[in-house]
Coordinates of C-alpha atoms in Angstrom, one line a residue:
X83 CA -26.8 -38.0 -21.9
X84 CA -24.1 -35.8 -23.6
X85 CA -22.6 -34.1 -20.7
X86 CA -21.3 -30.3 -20.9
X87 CA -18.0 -28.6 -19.9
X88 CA -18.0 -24.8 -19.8
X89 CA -14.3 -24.0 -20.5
X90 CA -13.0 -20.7 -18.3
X91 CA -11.1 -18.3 -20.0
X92 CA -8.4 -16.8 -18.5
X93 CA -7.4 -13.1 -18.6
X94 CA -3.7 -11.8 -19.0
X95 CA -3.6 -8.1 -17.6
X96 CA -0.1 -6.8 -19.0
X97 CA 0.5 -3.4 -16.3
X98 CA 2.5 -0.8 -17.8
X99 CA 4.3 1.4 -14.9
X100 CA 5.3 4.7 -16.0
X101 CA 4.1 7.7 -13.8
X102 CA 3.3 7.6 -10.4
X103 CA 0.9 9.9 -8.8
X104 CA -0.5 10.6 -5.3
X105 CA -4.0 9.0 -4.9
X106 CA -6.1 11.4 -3.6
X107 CA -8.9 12.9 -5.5
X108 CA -6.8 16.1 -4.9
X109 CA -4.1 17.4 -3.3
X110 CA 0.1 17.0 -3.4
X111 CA 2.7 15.6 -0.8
X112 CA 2.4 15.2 3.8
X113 CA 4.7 15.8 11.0
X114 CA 5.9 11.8 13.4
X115 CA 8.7 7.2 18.2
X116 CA 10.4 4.6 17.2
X117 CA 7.7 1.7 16.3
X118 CA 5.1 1.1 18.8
X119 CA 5.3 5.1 19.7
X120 CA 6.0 5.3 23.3
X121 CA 3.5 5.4 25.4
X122 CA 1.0 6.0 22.3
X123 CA -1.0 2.8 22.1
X124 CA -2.1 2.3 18.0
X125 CA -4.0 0.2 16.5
X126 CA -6.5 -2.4 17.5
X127 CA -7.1 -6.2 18.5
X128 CA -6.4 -8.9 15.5
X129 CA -10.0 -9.7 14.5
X130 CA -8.6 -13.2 12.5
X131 CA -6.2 -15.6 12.9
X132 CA -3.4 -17.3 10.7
X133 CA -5.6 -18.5 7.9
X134 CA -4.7 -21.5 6.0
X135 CA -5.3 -21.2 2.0
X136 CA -6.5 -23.5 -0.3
X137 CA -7.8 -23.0 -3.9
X138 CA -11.4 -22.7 -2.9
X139 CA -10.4 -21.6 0.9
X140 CA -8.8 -18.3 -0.4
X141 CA -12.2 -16.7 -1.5
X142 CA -13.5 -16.7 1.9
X143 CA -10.2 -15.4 3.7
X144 CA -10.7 -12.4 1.6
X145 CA -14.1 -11.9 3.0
X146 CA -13.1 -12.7 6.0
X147 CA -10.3 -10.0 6.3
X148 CA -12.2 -7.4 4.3
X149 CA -15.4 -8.2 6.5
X150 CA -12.7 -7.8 10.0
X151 CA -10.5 -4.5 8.3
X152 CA -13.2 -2.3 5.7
X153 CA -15.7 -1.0 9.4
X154 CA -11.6 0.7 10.5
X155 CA -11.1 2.2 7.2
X156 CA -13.1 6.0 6.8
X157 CA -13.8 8.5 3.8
X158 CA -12.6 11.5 4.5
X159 CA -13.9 14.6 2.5
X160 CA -11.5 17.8 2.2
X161 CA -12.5 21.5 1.7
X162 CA -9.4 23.4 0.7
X163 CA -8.3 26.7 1.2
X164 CA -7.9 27.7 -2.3
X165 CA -3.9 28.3 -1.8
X166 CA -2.2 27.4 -5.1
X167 CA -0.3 24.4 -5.3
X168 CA 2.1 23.2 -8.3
X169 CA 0.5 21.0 -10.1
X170 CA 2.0 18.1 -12.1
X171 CA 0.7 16.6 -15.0
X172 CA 1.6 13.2 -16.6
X173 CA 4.2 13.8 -18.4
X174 CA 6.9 11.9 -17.1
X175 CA 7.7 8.7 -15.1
X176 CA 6.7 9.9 -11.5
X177 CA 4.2 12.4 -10.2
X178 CA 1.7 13.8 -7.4
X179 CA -1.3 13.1 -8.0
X180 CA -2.9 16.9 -8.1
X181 CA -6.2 18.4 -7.9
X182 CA -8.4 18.8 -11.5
X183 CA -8.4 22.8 -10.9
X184 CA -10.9 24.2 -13.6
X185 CA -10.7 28.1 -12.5
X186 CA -7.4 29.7 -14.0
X187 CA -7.1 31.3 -10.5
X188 CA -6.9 29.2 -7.2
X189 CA -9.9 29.1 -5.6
X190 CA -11.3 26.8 -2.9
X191 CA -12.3 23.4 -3.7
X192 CA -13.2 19.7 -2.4
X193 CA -11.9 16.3 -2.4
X194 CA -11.8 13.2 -0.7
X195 CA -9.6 10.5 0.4
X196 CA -9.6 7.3 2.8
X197 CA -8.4 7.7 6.6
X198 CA -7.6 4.2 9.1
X199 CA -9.0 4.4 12.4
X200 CA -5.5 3.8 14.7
X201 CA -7.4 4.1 18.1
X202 CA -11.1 3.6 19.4
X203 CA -11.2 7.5 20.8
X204 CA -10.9 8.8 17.5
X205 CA -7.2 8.9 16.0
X206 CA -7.2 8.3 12.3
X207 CA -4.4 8.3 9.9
X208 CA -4.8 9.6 6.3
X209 CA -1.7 10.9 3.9
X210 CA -1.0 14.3 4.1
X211 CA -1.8 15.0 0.4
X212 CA -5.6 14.6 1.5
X213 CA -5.6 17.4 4.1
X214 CA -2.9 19.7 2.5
X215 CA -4.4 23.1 2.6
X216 CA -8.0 21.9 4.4
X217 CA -9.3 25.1 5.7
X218 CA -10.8 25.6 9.2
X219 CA -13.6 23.1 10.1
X220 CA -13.1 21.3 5.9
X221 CA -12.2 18.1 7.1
X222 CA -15.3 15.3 7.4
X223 CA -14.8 12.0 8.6
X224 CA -17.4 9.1 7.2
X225 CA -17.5 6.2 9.3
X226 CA -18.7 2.5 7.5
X227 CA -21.9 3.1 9.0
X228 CA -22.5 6.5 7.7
X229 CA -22.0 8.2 11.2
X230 CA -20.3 11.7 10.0
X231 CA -17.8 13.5 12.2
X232 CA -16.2 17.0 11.8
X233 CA -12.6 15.9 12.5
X234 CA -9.5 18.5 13.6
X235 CA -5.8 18.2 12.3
X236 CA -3.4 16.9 14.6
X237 CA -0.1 16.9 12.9
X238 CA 1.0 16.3 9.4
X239 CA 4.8 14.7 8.1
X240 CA 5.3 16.1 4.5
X241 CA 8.4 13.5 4.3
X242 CA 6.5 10.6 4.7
X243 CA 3.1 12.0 3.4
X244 CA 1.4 11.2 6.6
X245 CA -1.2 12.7 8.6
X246 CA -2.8 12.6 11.9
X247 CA -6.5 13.8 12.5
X248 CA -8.8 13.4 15.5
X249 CA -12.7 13.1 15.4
X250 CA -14.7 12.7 19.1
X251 CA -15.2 9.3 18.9
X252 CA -15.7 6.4 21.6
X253 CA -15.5 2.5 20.7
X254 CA -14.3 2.5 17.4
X255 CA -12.9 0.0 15.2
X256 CA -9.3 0.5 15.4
X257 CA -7.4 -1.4 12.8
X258 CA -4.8 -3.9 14.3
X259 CA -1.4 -3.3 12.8
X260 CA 0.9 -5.1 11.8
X261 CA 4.7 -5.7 10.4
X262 CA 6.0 -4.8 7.9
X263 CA 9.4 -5.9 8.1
X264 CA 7.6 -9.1 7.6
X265 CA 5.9 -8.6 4.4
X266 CA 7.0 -11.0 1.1
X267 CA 7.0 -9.9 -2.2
X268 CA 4.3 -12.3 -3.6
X269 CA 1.8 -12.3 -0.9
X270 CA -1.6 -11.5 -1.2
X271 CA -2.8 -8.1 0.0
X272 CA -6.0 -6.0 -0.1
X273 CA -6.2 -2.5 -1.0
X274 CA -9.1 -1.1 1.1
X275 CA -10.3 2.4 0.8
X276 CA -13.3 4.8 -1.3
X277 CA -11.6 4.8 -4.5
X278 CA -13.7 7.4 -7.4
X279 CA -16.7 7.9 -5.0
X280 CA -17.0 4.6 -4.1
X281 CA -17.2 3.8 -0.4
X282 CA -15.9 0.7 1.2
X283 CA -14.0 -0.8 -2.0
X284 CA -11.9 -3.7 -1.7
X285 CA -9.5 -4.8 -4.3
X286 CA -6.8 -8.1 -4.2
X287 CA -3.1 -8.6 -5.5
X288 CA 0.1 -8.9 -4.6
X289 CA 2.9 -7.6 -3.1
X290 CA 5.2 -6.9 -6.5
X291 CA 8.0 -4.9 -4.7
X292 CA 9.1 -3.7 -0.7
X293 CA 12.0 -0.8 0.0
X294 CA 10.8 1.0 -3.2
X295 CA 11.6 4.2 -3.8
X296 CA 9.9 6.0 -6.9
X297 CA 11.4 10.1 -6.1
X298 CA 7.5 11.3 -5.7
X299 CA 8.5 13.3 -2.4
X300 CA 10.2 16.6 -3.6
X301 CA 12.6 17.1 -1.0
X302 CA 15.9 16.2 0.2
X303 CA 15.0 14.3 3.2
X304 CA 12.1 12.9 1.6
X305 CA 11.8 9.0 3.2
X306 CA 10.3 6.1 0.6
X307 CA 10.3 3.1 1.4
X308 CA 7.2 2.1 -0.8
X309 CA 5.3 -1.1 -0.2
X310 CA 4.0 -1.9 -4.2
X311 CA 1.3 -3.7 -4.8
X312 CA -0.9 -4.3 -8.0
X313 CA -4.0 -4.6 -6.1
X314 CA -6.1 -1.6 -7.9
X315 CA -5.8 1.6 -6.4
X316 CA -7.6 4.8 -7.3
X317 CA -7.6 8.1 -7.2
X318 CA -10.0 8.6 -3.3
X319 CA -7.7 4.9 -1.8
X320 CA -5.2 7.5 -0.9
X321 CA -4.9 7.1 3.0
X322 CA -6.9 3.6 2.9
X323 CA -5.4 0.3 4.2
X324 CA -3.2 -2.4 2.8
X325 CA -3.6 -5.5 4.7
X326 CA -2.2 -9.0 5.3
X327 CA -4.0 -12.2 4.8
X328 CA -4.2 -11.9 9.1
X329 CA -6.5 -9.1 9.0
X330 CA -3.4 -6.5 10.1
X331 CA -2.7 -2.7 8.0
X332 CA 0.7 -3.4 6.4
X333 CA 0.9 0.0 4.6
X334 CA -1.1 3.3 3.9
X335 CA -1.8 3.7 0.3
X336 CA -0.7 6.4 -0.9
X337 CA 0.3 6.6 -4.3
X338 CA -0.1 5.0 -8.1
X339 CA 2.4 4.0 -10.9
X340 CA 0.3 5.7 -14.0
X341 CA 0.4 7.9 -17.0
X342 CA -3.4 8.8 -16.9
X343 CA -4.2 9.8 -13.5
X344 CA -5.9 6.1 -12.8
X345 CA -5.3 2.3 -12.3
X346 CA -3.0 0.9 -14.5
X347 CA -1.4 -1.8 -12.3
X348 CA 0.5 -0.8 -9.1
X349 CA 0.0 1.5 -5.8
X350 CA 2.9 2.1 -3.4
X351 CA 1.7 2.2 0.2
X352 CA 4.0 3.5 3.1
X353 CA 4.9 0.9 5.6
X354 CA 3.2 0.4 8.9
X355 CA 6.5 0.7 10.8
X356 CA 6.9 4.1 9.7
X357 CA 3.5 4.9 10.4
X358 CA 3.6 3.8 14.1
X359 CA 6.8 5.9 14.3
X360 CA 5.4 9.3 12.6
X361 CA 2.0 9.0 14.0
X362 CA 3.2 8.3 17.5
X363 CA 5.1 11.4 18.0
X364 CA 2.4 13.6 16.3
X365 CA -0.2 12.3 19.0
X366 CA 1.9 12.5 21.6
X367 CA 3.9 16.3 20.6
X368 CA 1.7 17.4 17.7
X369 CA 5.1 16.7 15.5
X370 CA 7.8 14.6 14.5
X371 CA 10.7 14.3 16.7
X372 CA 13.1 12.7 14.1
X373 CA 16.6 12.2 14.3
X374 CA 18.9 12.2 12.0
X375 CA 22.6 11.1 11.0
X376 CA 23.5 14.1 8.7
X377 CA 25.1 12.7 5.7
X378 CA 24.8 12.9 1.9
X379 CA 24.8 9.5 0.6
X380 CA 24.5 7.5 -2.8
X381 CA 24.1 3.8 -4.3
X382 CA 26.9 1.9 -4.7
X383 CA 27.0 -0.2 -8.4
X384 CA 30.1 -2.4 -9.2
X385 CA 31.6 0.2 -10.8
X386 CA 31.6 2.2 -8.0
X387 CA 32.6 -1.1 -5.5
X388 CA 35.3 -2.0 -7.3
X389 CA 37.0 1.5 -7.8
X390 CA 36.4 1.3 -3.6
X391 CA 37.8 -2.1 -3.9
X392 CA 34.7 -3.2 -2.1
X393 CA 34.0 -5.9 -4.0
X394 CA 30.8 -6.7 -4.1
X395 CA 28.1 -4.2 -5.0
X396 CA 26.6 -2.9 -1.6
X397 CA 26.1 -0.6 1.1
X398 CA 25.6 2.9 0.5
X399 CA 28.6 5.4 0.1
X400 CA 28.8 8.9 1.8
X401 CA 29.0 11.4 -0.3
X402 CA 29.2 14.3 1.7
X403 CA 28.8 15.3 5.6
X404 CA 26.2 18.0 6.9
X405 CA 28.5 20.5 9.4
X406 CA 28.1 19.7 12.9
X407 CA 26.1 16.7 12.0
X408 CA 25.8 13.5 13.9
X409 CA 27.7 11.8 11.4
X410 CA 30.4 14.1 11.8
X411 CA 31.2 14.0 15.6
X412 CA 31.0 10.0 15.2
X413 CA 33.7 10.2 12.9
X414 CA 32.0 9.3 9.9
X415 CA 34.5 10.2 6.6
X416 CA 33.1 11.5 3.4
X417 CA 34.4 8.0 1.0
X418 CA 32.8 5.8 3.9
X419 CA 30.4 3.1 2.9
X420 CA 27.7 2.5 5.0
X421 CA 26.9 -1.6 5.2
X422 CA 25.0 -2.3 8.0
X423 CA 22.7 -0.1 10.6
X424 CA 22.1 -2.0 14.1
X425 CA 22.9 -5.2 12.0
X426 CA 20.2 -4.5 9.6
X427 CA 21.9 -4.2 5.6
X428 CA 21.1 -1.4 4.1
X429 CA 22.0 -1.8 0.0
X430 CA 20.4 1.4 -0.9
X431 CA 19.9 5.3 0.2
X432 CA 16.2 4.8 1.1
X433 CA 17.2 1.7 3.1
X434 CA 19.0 3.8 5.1
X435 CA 17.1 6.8 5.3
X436 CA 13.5 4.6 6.1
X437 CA 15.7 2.9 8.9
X438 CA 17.2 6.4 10.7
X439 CA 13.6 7.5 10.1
X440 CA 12.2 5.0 12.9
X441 CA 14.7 6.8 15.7
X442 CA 14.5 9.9 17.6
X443 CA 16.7 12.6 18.2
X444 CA 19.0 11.6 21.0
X445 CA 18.9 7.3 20.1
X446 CA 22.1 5.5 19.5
X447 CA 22.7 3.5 16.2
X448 CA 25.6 1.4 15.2
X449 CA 27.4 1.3 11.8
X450 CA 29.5 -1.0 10.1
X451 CA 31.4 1.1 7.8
X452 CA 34.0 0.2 5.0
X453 CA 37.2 2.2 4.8
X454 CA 40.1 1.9 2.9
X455 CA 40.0 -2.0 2.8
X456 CA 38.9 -2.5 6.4
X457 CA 35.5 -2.7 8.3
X458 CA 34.6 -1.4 11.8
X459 CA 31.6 0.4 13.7
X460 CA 30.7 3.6 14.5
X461 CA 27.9 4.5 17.2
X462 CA 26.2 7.5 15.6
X463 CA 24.2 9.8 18.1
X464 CA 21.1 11.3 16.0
X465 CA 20.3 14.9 15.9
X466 CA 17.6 16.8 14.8
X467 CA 17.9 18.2 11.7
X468 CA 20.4 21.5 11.2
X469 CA 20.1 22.7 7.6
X470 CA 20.6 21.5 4.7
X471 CA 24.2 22.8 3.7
X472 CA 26.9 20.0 3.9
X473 CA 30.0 20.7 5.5
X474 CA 32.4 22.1 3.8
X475 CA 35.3 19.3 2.5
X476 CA 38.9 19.3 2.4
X477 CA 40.6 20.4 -0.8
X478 CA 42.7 17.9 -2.6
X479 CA 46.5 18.6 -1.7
X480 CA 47.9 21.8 -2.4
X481 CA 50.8 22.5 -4.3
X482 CA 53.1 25.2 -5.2
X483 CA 52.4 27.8 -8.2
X484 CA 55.7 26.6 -9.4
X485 CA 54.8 23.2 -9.5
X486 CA 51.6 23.3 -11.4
X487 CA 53.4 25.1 -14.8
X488 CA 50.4 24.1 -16.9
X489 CA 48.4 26.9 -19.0
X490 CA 45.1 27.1 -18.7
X491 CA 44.6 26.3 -22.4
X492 CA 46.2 23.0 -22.1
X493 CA 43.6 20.2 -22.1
X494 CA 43.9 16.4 -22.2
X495 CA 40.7 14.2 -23.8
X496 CA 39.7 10.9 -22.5
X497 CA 38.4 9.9 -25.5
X498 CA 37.6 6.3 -24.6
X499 CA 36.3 7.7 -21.1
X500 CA 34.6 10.6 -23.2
X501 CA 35.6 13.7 -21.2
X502 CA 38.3 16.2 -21.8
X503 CA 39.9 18.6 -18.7
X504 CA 41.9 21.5 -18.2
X505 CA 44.0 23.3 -15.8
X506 CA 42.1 26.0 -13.6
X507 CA 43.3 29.2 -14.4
X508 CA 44.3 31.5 -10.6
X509 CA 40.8 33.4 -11.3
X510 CA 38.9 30.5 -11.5
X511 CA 40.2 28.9 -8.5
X512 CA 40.2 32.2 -6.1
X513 CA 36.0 32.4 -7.7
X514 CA 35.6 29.1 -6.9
X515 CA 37.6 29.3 -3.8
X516 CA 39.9 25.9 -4.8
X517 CA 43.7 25.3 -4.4
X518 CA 43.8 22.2 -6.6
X519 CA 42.2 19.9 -9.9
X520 CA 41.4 20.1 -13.0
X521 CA 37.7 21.6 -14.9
X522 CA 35.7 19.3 -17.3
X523 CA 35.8 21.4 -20.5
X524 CA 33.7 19.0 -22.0
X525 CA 31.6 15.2 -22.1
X526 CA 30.4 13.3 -25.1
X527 CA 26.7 12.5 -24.9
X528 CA 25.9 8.9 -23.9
X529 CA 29.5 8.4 -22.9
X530 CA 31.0 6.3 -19.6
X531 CA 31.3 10.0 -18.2
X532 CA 28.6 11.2 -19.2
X533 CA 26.6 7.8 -17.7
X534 CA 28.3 8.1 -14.5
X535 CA 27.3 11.7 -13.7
X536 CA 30.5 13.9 -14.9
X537 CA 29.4 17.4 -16.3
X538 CA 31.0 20.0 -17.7
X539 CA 32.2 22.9 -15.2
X540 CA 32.6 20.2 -12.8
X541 CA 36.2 20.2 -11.4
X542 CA 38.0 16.8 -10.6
X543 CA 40.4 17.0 -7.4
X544 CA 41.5 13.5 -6.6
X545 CA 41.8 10.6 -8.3
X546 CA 42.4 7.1 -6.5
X547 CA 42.0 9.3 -3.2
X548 CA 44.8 11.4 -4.2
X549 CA 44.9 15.1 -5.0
X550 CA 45.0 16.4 -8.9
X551 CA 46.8 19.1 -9.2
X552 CA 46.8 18.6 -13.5
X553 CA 45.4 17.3 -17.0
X554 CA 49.0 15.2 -16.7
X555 CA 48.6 14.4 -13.2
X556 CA 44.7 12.7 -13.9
X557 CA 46.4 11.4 -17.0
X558 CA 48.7 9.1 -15.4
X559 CA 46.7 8.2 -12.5
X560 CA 43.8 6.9 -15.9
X561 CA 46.4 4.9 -17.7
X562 CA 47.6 3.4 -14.6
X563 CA 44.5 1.1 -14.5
X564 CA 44.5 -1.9 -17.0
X565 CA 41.4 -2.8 -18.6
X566 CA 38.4 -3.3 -16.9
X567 CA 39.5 -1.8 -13.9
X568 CA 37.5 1.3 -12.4
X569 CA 39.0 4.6 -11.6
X570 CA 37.9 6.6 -8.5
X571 CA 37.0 10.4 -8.7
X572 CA 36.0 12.7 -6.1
X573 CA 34.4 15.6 -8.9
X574 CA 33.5 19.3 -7.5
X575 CA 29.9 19.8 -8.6
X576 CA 29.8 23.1 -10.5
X577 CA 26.0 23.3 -10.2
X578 CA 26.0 23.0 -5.8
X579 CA 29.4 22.8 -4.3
X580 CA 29.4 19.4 -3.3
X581 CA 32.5 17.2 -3.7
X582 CA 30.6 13.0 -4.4
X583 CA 32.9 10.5 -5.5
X584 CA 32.7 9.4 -9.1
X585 CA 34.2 6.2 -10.2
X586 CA 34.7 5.7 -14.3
X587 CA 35.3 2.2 -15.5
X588 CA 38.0 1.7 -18.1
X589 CA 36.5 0.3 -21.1
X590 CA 37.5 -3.3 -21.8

């Protein structure tokens, strides 16, 4: 007897990531102890074990952990106010993921999302983008089992898109939490939540990325720290689970990488540790009690490390210090790059920022700095937040009028650099309230200036950490570098004020 093989065909899914968008069925953007939230108990009792995986093994842990996790995860359904919001379309690489308004005029209107039960009397966790602008009494909680609860707004964290809502509840399923300063890129996940209208949906991946930051919070202190994952996420997962092969939430979903409002292969969820950190304070204040270290800081390439004389590519550099800041009485210098926060490396801004985030106002942090050559620590005392004006820095060296004899008119082009400058005239420096450097009169397009962030109108007062006074004193400080090497500029922004440092690298 001829026997017969059924050959399996195997599918190739190529993801394209090119917007990202928040994943409710409506709504844009997100108020939060460090982890484990001080005398806020969260989260529940580990349902499973460590499971060990095998080819056939792995379909039943993922019914095992969807079976222990999907009764802790809720729909929640949203009646707005009808306030207008901005909304974003997909037109570019990253977005919120808004509401469908069909009214020209802003009118009430419903969505839904997905909510994690944190504690058994009722605490649930959502994104704030869910609940933004619910009006009073228009936010429903769905439990797995159909049970339906009005639920009240506890606190909300617009820089972390996180929410807190309470329903009157007794013996639920909280979800055990877990770490996610654990997670792998390349472990399995599940995305759990009531994606398009359906409830309970579970979807599998991986973890494709941790520490990501995608610029989908508009504002300054904005804190990403994006778990991705390609497991498929909708719009209605926003606020559901991501969880560990142990059964444990590892991140709230809360957005998608797409240019069509829908699932074309990743979600970014925020991590767990953040969440036990916002959510504890907003239980236990009805806010976030953040603290914060008051700088203005920026990635640090090779270019920029070896115009530092860093070395290696690393750390993140200040840029600028808010007045009065904690940064500032610690003795932290605008220059300074930031290596190392209570021994953790931090490699890039949201790094930094995710770790601060998990502080109070009032904690202690230590950082390893690198200055002029040499390392050493600072102990930075956080403070709430004060503003968002950086503190005012010191001018580049002042010299006599009869020193500086250049015109205004005379100009000096960089051409392999691809910028040109020119001495400030005395009304450009008493309306721009400057003693000392020299303007950008112009950049070439697609230029080493023009990559690394020069504009024209910005006004260039040191180079190599010393002042510029004129187009000849820049001029000699450029050619001094042989080929190869990288030139460090601290640039006055024309558009804000603020003074960052610029390196250029001389072409080879």
């Amino acid at each position: 007897m001829l026997r017969k093989y059924l050959l399996a065909s195997s599918i190739l899914v190529v993801f394209v990531l090119l917007g990202a968008f928040l994943i409710s069925s409506f709504g844009n953007g997100a108020t939060g102890v460090p982890a484990g939230g001080e005398n806020v108990k969260l989260g529940g009792t580990p349902q499973i074990g460590n499971q060990v995986t095998g080819a056939k093994a792995l379909s039943q842990d993922f019914a095992n952990v969807a079976k222990a996790v999907t009764p802790s995860v809720v729909a929640i359904n949203v009646v707005t106010t009808g306030k207008e919001r901005q909304r974003r379309m997909p037109q570019d690489f990253f977005h919120f993921f808004g509401p469908e308004f069909k009214a020209p005029e802003p009118q009430p209107s419903q969505g839904s999302g997905s909510g994690v039960i944190m504690t058994a009397d009722g605490y649930i966790c959502t994104n704030n983008h869910v609940i933004e602008d619910a009006k009073e009494g228009g936010i429903e909680v769905v439990l797995h089992d159909k049970v339906n609860f009005k639920a009240k707004l506890i606190g909300t964290d617009p820089l972390t898109d996180l929410a807190v809502i309470k329903i009157d509840g007794k013996g639920l399923p909280a979800a055990a939490l877990g770490n996610s300063e654990n997670v792998q890129v390349g472990e399995w996940v599940l995305a759990i939540g009531n994606p398009l209208g359906l409830t309970s949906s579970v979807t599998a991946g991986i973890v494709s990325a941790v520490g990501r930051g995608i610029g989908i919070i508009q504002d300054n202190y904005g804190i990403e720290s994006f778990i991705q994952t390609d497991a498929a996420i909708n719009p209605g997962n926003s606020g559901g689970a991501l969880v560990n092969m142990n059964g444990e939430v590892i991140g709230i979903n809360a957005a998608i990488a797409t240019t069509n409002a829908y699932y074309q292969g990743y979600g970014f969820a925020v991590p767990v540790n953040l969440l036990k950190t916002v959510a504890g304070d907003i239980i236990k204040y009805g806010e976030v009690k953040r603290g914060y270290i008051g700088v203005q800081i920026g990635a640090v390439d090779q270019t920029l490390a070896d115009a530092l004389g860093l070395g290696d590519a690393k750390g993140v550099i200040v840029q600028g210090l808010v007045e009065d800041g904690a940064a500032s009485a610690a003795g932290i210098q605008q220059g300074d790059v930031i290596l190392m926060v209570d021994g953790k490396d931090v490699n890039k801004p949201n790094e930094l920022q995710a770790i601060i985030a998990m502080h109070h106002q009032g904690d202690q942090v230590t950082l390893k700095i690198f200055r002029d050559g040499k390392t050493l620590e600072k102990k930075v005392t956080l403070r709430p937040r004060s503003g968002d004006q950086l503190a005012a820095q010191e001018k580049g060296d002042a010299k006599d009028e009869s020193e500086t004899k250049d015109e205004p008119s005379k100009s000096v082009s960089f051409e392999e650099l691809g910028f040109t400058v020119r001495a400030l005239s005395p009304q450009e420096k008493k309306s721009l309230d400057i003693e000392t450097g020299v303007v950008v009169s112009d950049v070439k397009p697609f230029s080493e200036a023009n990559k690394r962030g020069v504009g024209k109108g910005d006004v260039i007062i040191e180079a190599d950490r010393k002042g510029v006074a004129t187009p000849g004193e820049l001029k000699k400080a450029i050619e001094s570098r042989k080929s190869g090497d990288s030139v460090l500029l601290r640039v006055r922004r024309q558009a804000d004020g603020s003074t960052p440092f610029v390196a250029l690298q001389i072409p080879r």
